[in-house]
């Protein structure tokens, strides 16, 4: 069905939380999710997605640090 990209910028949107995730991607639990970011953000976001019912096998990550 295609892909939707959501950019969440802390300065603009605040940190991603359960409320913002539900607004941006209400179907997250039944979707494949691709994440890219620094390790601490990735760990927090992965846990948030798991808490919202996204299976671990549906979360694809790419870490970077600067």
Tab-separated table of C-alpha atoms in Angstrom:
chain	number	residue	atom	x	y	z
A	1	UNK	CA	0.000	0.000	0.000
A	2	UNK	CA	2.981	2.309	-0.190
A	3	UNK	CA	4.961	4.002	2.493
A	4	UNK	CA	4.434	7.059	4.654
A	5	UNK	CA	7.386	8.980	6.074
A	6	UNK	CA	7.038	10.947	9.311
A	7	UNK	CA	9.821	13.244	10.464
A	8	UNK	CA	9.642	14.017	14.182
A	9	UNK	CA	11.945	16.842	15.146
A	10	UNK	CA	12.337	17.480	18.861
A	11	UNK	CA	12.687	21.255	18.395
A	12	UNK	CA	9.460	21.397	16.379
A	13	UNK	CA	7.364	18.467	17.647
A	14	UNK	CA	8.767	17.606	21.043
A	15	UNK	CA	9.888	14.061	21.756
A	16	UNK	CA	7.939	11.212	20.253
A	17	UNK	CA	5.489	9.869	22.822
A	18	UNK	CA	2.498	7.520	22.780
A	19	UNK	CA	0.046	10.335	22.008
A	20	UNK	CA	2.050	11.657	19.044
A	21	UNK	CA	2.658	8.130	17.745
A	22	UNK	CA	-1.079	7.378	17.815
A	23	UNK	CA	-1.775	10.613	15.934
A	24	UNK	CA	0.895	10.065	13.269
A	25	UNK	CA	0.518	6.319	12.806
A	26	UNK	CA	-2.645	4.865	14.318
A	27	UNK	CA	-1.992	1.644	12.380
A	28	UNK	CA	1.577	1.231	13.711
A	29	UNK	CA	0.871	-2.098	15.425
A	30	UNK	CA	0.058	-3.689	12.063
A	31	UNK	CA	2.822	-1.990	10.078
A	32	UNK	CA	6.482	-2.439	9.355
A	33	UNK	CA	8.392	0.459	10.925
A	34	UNK	CA	11.754	1.791	9.749
A	35	UNK	CA	13.731	3.947	12.202
A	36	UNK	CA	16.990	5.802	11.815
A	37	UNK	CA	18.721	7.825	14.499
A	38	UNK	CA	21.224	7.945	17.350
A	39	UNK	CA	21.308	5.020	19.827
A	40	UNK	CA	19.437	6.628	22.757
A	41	UNK	CA	16.604	7.843	20.519
A	42	UNK	CA	16.373	4.474	18.805
A	43	UNK	CA	16.167	2.598	22.107
A	44	UNK	CA	13.415	4.880	23.420
A	45	UNK	CA	11.454	4.780	20.164
A	46	UNK	CA	11.777	1.019	19.814
A	47	UNK	CA	10.439	0.583	23.359
A	48	UNK	CA	7.572	2.993	22.649
A	49	UNK	CA	6.643	1.022	19.516
A	50	UNK	CA	6.822	-2.291	21.399
A	51	UNK	CA	4.609	-0.829	24.145
A	52	UNK	CA	2.089	0.108	21.432
A	53	UNK	CA	1.961	-3.464	20.138
A	54	UNK	CA	4.415	-3.341	17.237
A	55	UNK	CA	6.121	-6.744	16.980
A	56	UNK	CA	9.920	-6.664	17.320
A	57	UNK	CA	10.295	-8.327	13.908
A	58	UNK	CA	8.378	-5.403	12.330
A	59	UNK	CA	10.856	-2.771	13.575
A	60	UNK	CA	13.849	-2.177	11.305
A	61	UNK	CA	16.532	0.128	12.649
A	62	UNK	CA	19.601	1.942	11.373
A	63	UNK	CA	21.765	3.495	14.071
A	64	UNK	CA	24.143	6.392	13.712
A	65	UNK	CA	26.007	8.562	16.164
A	66	UNK	CA	27.690	11.916	15.913
